[in-house]
Coordinates of C-alpha atoms and ligand atoms in Angstrom, one line a residue:
X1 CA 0.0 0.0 0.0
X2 CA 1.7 3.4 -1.6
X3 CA 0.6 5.4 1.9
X4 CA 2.4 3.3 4.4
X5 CA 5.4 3.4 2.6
X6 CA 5.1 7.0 1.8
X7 CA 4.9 7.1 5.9
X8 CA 7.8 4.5 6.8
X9 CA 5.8 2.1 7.9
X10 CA 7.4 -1.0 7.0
X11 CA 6.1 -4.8 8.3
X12 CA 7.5 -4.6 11.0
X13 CA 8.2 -1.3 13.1
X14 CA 9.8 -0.4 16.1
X15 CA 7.3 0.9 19.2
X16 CA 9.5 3.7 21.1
X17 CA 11.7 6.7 19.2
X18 CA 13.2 9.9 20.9
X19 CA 12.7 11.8 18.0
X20 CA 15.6 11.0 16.6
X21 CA 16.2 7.0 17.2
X22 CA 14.2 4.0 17.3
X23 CA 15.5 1.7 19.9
X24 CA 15.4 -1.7 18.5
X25 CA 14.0 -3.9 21.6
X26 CA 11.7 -6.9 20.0
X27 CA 11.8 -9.2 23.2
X28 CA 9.1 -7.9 24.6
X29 CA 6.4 -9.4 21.9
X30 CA 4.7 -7.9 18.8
X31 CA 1.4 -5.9 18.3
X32 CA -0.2 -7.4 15.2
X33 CA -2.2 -4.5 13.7
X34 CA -5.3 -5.7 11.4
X35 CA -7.5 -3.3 9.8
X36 CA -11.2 -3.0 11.6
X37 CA -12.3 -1.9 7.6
X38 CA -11.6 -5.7 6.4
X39 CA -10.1 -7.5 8.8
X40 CA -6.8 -7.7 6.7
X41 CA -3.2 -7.5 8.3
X42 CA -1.4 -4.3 8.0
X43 CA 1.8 -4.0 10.4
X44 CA 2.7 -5.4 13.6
X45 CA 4.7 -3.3 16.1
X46 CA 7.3 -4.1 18.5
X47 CA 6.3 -3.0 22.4
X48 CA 9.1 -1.4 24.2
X49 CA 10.7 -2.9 27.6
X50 CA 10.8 -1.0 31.0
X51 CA 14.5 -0.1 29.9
X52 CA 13.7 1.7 27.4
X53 CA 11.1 3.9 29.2
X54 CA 14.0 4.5 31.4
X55 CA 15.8 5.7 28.6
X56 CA 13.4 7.2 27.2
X57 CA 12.8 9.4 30.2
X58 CA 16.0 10.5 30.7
X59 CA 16.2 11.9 27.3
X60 CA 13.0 13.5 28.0
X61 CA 14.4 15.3 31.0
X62 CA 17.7 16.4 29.1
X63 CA 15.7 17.7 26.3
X64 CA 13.3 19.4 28.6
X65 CA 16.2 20.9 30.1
X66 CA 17.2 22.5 27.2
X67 CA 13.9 23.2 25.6
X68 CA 13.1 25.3 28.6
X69 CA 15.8 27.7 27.6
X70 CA 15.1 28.7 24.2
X71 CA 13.0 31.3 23.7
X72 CA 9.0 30.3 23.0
X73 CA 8.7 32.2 19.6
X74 CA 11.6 30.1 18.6
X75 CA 9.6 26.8 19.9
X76 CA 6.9 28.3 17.5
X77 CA 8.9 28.0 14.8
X78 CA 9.3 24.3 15.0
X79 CA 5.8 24.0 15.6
X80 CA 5.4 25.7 12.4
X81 CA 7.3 23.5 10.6
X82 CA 5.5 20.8 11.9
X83 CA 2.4 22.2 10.7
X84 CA 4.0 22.4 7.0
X85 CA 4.8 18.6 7.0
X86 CA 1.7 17.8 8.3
X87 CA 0.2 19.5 5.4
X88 CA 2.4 18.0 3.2
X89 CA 1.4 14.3 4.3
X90 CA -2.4 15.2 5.3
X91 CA -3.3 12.7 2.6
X92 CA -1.3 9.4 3.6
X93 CA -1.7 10.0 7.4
X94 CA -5.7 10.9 7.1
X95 CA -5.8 7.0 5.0
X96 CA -3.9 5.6 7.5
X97 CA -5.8 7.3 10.5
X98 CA -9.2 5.6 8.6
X99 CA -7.6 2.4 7.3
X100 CA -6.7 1.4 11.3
X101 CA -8.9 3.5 13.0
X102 CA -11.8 2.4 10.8
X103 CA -13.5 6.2 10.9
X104 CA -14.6 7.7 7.4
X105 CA -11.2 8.8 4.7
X106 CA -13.3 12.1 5.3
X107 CA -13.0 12.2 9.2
X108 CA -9.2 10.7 8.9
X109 CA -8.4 13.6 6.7
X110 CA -10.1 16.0 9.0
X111 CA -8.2 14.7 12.1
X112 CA -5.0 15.4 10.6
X113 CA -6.5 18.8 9.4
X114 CA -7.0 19.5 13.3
X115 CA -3.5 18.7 14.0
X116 CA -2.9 21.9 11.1
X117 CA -4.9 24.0 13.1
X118 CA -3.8 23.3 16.4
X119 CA 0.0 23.7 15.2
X120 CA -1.5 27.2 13.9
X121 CA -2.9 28.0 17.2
X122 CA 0.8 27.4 18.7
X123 CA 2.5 28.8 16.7
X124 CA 0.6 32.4 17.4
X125 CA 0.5 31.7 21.0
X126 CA 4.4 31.2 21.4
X127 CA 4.3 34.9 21.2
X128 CA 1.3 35.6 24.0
X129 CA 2.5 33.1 26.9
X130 CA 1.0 36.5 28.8
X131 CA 1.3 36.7 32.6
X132 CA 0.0 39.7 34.7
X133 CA 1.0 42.6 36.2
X134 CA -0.9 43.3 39.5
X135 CA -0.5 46.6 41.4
X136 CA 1.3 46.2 44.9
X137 CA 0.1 47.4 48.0
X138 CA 3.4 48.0 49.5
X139 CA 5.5 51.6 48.1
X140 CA 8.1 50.8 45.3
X141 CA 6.9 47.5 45.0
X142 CA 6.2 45.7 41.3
X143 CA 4.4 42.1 41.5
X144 CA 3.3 40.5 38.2
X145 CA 3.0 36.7 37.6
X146 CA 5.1 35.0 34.6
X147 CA 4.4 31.3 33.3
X148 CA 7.3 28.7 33.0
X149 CA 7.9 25.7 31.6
X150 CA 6.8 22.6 33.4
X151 CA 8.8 19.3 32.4
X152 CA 8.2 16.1 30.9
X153 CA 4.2 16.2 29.6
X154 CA 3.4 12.5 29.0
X155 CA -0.1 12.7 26.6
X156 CA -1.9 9.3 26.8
X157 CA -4.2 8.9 23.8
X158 CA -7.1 6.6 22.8
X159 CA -8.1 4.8 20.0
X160 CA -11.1 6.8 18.6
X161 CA -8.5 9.8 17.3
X162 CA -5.4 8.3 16.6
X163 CA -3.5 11.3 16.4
X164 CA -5.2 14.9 16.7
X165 CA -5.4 14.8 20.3
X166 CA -2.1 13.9 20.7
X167 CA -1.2 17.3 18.9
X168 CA -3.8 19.4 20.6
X169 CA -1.6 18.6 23.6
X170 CA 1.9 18.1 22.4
X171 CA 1.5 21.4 19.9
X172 CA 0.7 23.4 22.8
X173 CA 3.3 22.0 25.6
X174 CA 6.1 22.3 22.8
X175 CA 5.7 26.1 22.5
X176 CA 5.3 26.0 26.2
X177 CA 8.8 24.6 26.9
X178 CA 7.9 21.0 27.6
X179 CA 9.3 18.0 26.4
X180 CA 6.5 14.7 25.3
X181 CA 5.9 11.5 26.0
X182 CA 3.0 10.2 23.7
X183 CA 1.4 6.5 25.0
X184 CA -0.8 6.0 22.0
X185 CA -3.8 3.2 22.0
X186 CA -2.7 0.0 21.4
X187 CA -4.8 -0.2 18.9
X188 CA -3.7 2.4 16.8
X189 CA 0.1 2.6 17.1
X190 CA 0.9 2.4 13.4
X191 CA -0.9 6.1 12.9
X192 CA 1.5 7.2 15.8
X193 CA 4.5 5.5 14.3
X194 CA 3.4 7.0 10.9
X195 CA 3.0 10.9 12.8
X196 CA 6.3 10.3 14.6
X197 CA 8.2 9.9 11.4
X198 CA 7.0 13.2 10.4
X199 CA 7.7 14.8 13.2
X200 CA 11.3 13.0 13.1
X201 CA 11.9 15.8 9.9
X202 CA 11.3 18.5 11.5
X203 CA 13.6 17.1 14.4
X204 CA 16.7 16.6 12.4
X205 CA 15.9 19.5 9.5
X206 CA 16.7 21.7 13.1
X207 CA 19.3 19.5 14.8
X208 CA 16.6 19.5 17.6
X209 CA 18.3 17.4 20.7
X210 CA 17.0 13.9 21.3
X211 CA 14.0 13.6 23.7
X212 CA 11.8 16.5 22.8
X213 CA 9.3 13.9 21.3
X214 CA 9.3 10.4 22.6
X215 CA 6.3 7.9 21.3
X216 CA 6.4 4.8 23.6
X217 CA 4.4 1.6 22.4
X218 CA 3.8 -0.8 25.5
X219 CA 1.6 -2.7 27.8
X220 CA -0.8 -0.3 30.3
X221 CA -0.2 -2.9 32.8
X222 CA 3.8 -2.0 32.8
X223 CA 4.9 1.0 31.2
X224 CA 1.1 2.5 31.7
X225 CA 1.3 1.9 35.2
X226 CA 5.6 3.3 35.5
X227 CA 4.6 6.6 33.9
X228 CA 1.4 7.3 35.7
X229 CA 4.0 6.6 39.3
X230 CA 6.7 8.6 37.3
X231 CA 7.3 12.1 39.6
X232 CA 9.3 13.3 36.5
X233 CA 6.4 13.7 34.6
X234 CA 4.3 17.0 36.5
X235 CA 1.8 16.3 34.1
X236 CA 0.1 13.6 32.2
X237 CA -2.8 14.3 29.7
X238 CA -5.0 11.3 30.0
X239 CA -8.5 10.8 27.1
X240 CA -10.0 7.3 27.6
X241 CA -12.8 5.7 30.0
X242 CA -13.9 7.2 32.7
X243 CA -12.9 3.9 34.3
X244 CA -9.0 4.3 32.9
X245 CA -9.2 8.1 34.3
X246 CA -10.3 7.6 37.8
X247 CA -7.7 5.1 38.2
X248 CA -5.1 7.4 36.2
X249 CA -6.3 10.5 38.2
X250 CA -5.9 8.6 41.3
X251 CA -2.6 7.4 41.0
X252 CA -1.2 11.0 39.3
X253 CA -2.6 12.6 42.5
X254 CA -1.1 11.0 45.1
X255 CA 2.2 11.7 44.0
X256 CA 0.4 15.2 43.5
X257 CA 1.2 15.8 39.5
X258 CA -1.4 16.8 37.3
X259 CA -3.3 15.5 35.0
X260 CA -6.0 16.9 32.2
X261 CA -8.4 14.0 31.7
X262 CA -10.7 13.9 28.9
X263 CA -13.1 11.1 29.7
X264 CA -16.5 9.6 28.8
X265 CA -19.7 11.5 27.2
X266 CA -22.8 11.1 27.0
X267 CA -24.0 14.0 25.0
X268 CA -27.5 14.8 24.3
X269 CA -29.5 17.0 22.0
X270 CA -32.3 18.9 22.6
X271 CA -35.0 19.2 20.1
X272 CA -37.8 22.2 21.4
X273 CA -41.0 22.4 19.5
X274 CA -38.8 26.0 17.7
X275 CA -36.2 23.6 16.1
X276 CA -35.2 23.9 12.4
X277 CA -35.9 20.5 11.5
X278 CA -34.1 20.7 8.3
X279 CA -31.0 22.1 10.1
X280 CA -31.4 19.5 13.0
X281 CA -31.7 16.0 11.3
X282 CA -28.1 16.0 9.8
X283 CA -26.4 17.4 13.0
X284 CA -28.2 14.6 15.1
X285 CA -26.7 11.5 12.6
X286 CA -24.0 13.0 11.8
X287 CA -23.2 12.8 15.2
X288 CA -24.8 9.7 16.4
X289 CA -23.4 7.8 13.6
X290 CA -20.1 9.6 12.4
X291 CA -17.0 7.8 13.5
X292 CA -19.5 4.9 13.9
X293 CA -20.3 6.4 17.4
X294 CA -17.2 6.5 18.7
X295 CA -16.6 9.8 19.2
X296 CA -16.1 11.6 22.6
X297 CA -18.8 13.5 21.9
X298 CA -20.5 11.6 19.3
X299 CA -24.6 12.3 20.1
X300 CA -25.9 9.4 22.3
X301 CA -29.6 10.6 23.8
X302 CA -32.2 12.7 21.4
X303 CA -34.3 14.4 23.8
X304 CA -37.6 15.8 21.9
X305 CA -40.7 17.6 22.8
X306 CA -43.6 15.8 22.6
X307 CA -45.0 17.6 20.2
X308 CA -42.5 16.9 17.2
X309 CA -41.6 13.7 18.9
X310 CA -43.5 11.3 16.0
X311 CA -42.3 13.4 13.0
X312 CA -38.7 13.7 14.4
X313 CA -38.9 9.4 14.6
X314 CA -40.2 9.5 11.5
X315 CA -37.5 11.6 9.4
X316 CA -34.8 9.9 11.9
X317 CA -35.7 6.5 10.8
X318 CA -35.9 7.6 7.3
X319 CA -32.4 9.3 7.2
X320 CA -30.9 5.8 8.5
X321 CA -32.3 4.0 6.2
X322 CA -30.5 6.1 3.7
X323 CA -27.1 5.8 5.3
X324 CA -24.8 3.7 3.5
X325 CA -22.4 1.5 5.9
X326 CA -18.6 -0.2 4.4
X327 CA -15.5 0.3 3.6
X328 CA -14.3 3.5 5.3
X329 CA -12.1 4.6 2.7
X330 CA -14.8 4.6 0.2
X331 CA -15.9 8.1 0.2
X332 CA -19.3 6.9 -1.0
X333 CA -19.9 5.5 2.6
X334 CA -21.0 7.1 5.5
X335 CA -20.7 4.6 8.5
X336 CA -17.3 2.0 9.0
X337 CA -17.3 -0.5 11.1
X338 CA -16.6 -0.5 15.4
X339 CA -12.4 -0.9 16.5
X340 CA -13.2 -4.6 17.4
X341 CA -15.3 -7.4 18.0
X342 CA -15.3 -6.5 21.6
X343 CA -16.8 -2.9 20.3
X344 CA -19.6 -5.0 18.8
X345 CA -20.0 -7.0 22.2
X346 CA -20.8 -4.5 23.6
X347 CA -23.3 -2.8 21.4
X348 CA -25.0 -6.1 21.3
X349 CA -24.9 -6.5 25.0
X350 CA -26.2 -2.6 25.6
X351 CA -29.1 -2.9 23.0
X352 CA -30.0 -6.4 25.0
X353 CA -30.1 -4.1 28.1
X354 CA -31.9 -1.5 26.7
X355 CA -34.6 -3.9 25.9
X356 CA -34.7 -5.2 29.3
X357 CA -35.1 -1.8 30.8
X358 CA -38.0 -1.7 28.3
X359 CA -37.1 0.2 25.6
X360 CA -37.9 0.0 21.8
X361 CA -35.5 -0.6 19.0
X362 CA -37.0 0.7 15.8
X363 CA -34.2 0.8 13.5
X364 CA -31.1 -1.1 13.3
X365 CA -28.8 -3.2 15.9
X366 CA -27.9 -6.1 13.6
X367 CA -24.2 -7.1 13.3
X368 CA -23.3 -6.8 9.3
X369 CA -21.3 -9.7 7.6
X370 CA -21.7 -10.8 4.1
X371 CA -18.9 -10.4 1.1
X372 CA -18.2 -6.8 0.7
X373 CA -17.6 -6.6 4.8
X374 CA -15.1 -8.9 4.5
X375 CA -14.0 -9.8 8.4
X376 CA -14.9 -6.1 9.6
X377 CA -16.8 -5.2 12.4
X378 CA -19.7 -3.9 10.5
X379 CA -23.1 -2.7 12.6
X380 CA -26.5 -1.3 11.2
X381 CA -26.7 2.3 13.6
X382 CA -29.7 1.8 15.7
X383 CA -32.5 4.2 16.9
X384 CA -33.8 3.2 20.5
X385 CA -37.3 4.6 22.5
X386 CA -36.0 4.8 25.9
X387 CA -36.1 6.7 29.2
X388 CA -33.3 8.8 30.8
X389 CA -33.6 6.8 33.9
X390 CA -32.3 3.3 32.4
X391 CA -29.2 2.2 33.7
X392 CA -27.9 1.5 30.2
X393 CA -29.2 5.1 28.8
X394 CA -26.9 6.6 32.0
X395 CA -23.9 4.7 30.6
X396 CA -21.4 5.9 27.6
X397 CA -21.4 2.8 25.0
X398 CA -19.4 3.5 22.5
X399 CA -21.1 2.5 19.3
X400 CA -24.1 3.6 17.4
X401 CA -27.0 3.7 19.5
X402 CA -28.9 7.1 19.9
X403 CA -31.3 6.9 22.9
X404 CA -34.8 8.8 21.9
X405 CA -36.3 10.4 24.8
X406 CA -39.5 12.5 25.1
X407 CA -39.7 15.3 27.5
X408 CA -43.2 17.4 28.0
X409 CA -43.6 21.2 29.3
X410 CA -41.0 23.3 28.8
X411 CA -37.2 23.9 27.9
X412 CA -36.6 23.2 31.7
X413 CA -37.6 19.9 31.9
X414 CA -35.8 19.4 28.5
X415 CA -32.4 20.5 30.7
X416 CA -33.1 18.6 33.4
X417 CA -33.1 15.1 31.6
X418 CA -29.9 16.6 29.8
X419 CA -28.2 17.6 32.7
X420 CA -29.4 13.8 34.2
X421 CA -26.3 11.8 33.9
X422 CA -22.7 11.7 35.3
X423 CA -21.0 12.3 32.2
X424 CA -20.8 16.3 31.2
X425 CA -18.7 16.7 28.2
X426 CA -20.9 18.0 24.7
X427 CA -24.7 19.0 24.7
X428 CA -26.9 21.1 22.3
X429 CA -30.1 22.7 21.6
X430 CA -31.8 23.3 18.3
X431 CA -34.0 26.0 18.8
X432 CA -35.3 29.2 17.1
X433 CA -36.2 30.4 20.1
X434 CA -33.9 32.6 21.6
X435 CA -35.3 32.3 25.5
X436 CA -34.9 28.6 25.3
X437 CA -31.4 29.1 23.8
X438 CA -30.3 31.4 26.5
X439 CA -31.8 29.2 29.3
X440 CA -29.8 26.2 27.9
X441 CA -26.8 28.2 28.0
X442 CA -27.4 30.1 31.4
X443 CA -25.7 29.4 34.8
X444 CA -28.9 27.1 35.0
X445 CA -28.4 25.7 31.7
X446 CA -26.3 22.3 30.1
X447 CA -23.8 21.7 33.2
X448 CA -21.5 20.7 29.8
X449 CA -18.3 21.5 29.2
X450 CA -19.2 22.1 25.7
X451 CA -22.8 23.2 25.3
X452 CA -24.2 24.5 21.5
X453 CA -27.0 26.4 20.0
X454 CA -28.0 24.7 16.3
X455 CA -25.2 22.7 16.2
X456 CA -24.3 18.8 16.9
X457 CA -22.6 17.4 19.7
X458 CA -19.6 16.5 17.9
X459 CA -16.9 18.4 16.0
X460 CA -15.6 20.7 18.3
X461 CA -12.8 23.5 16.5
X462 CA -9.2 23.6 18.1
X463 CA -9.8 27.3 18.6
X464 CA -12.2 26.5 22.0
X465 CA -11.2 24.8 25.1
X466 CA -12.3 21.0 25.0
X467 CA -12.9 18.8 27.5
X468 CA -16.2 18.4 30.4
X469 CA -17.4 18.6 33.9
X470 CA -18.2 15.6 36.4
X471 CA -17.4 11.9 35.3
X472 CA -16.3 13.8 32.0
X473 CA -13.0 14.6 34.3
X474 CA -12.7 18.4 34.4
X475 CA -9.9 18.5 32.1
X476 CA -9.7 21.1 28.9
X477 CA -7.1 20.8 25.8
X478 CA -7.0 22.7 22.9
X479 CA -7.6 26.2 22.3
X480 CA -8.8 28.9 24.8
X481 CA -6.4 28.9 27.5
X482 CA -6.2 25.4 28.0
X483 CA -2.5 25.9 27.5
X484 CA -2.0 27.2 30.9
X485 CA -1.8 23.9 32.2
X486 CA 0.8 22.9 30.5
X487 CA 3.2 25.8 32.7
X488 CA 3.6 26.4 36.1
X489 CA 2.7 29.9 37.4
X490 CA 4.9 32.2 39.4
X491 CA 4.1 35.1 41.3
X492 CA 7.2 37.4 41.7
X493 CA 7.4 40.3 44.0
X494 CA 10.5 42.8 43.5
X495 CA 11.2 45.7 46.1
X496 CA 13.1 48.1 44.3
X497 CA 12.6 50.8 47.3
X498 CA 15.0 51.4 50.7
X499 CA 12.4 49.9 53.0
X500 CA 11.1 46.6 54.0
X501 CA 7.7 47.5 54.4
X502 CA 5.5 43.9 55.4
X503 CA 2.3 43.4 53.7
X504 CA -1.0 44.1 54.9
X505 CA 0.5 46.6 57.8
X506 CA 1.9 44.3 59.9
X507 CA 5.0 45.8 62.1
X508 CA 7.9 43.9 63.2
X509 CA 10.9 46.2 64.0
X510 CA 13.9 44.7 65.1
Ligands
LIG1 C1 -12.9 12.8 21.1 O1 -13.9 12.1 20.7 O2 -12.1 12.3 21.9 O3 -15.6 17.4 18.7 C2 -12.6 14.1 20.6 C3 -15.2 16.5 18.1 C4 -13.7 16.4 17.8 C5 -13.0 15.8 18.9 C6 -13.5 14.6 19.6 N1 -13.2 17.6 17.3 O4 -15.9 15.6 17.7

């Protein structure tokens, strides 16, 4: 295949690089990589060893050590470059991203276009790291705050976006002065492999010190469980389960680093009896079925007035049935299949649930197979009647299922069954009305980290601050000033007078 070579990805590959070096360890077993569009082999990737995290580690350091010392506009400038490759291989890497990942060539070339941006983003930002300057209240005394550099940040990624989240938080801590540690998915290391070549360019183009940016392919159990205890690393970027995070933010804490975690969703849209139903239907399967429903902030409950509620079913089932489902890379398509058969497991298992609970499938939920699916892990969307209160409707499947839910009265019953789960990342209302709008967006409103007005759940621009509230983690990448976490803040306080006056009055001659 002409786009793995064009990205060094060879049949077998190395799992752990500085930048500069792959470290040729193959005693600690291979990853055999298969494509979720066919079931077909593609690579297979050697895991690294707990010696070569050490390594690895102590090149981070070195290079951090150094990175922290040149000046951020000139960190842009690498980040720029890095933006120019990216654009120059957006093609190969966006096949790659849908040939492993399994998400539409569309959404695989969009992904890398959100790497673009965010390297854009940096790049201005290296110039506007801004602290403050507060007036003092002691005579001859200026205090203003500064941000430094922070250290190793390790970025732990998921499956669902191979590599754009990865750059939303390596883009920003490299202007910021950090050195990176990426722990891709294990399911997905070939697009990382693939993005670390790139990067490897840019590296060597500038004579760029080892250790700026490590990729390290291994077991959670092992080299997972070493970084997350690592007190080099002062911050660790973690998007996955909420189950992964709560033990990630646990262990992180303890040893009192930091960590952004961007976990599960379970993202609802509103539909009031204002909507623009012509505007709303796309949003709504776009994102309960892009990415096969495996987005973060793919749309998982529909919650509709009651007095639209049987011509929204109708027009929903009728779009599905319209939706063509195979091959990924086929632009024709419009749904791929799940990662895995254990993806499919459990879409079978939650639509068995949903059943129990006593809800209604009315479209979809079989499992695909047949010639032109090849061994993929193909599913037919489905559309479910349900109530906000069953267990399975509280819970973050990832796969295709969109929960429709009726609400009666007003907006505010709408928000309340909205605002009823654990999970706070991505919500939306489609309204013409503009007191429902700003209701849904008021103090009182979504308790979302994201929250829209006549827009989907999904497809969030780098430009805002991404991430949600409660079992969603609290964490924000991205744009906005997410990049603050990736520094440490200093207050400074200089006395350039003759006295030694105390703050707040307080006397103590000697
Ligand atoms: C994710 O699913 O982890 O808003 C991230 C979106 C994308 C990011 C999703 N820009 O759908």
């Amino acid at each position: 295949m002409e786009f793995l070579k064009q990205l060094g990805i060879k049949e077998k590959n190395y799992g752990c690089s500085t930048g500069q070096k792959w470290l040729e360890t193959s005693a600690e077993g291979e990853l055999k990589i298969y494509s979720p569009t066919n079931g077909k082999f593609i690579a297979s990737v050697y895991q690294c060893s707990e010696a070569d995290y050490e390594h690895i580690l102590e090149k981070g350091v070195d290079a951090f050590n150094y990175w922290r010392t040149v000046p951020a506009p000139k960190r842009g400038e690498i980040v720029r470059q890095i933006g120019l490759k990216l654009r120059e291989f957006k093609r190969p890497l966006g096949t790659l991203v849908s040939y492993e990942m399994g998400k539409s060539l569309q959404e695989g070339m969009g992904e890398v276009q959100e790497m673009i941006d965010i390297c854009d983003f940096a790049v201005g930002l290296s110039r506007q790291l801004y602290g403050h300057t507060m007036a003092s209240e002691r005579p001859m005394h200026r205090m203003y705050d500064q941000y430094h550099p922070l250290g190793v940040v390790a970025t732990i990624s998921a499956f669902n976006f191979p590599v754009a989240v990865w750059s939303w938080n390596a883009m920003l801590a490299t202007v910021c002065g950090d050195s990176n540690l990426w722990k891709p998915s294990s399911k997905v290391p070939l697009s990382a492999i693939a993005t670390q070549n790139i990067i490897a360019q840019v590296v060597k183009e500038n004579n760029l010190p080892e250790g700026l940016f490590n990729l390290i392919i291994g077991r959670g159990a092992t080299i997972g469980e070493k970084l997350l205890n690592d007190k080099r690393i002062p911050l660790i970027s973690v998007t996955g389960s909420t189950k992964v995070g709560r033990h990630a933010g646990e262990v992180v804490q303890r040893r009192f680093g930091r960590t952004i975690l961007e976990l599960g969703g379970n993202n609802a849209i509103i539909m009031t009896p204002d909507a623009d139903l012509k505007m709303a239907m796309p949003a709504v399967v776009f994102g309960a079925v892009g990415t096969a429903g495996q987005r973060c902030t793919s749309t998982r409950r529909l919650i509709v007035h009651e007095s639209i509620y049987d011509k929204v079913k109708d027009s929903l089932v009728k779009a599905y049935s319209g939706l063509k489902i195979g091959d990924p890379l086929n632009e024709k398509n419009h749904v791929g299949p799940l990662i895995d058969k254990y993806a499919v497991t459990a879409f079978q298992k939650a639509l068995k649930e949903v059943k129990e609970a006593g809800g209604k499938v009315i479209y979809g939920g079989e499992n695909l197979s047949g010639e032109s699916y090849g061994s993929g892990c193909y599913v037919q969307p489905a559309i479910v009647e349900a109530e906000n209160n069953y267990p399975i409707v509280q819970e973050e499947t990832f796969a295709p299922i969109l929960y429709l839910i009726k609400y009666r009265g007003t907006v505010t019953n709408a928000i309340a069954l909205q605002n009823g789960v654990v999970q706070g990342l991505s919500s939306s209302i489609f309204t013409n009305n503009m007191r429902e709008a700003e209701e849904f967006l008021s103090a009182a409103g979504s308790d979302c980290g994201i929250a829209n007005v006549n827009i989907g759940t999904s497809g969030a621009e780098i430009g805002g601050a991404f991430g949600g509230e409660k079992e969603t983690g609290g964490g924000r990448e991205s744009g906005s000033e997410a990049w603050k976490l990736y520094m440490r803040l200093q207050t400074n306080t200089i006395n350039y007078g003759t006295q030694l006056p105390l703050a707040q009055g307080i006397k103590f001659d000697i």
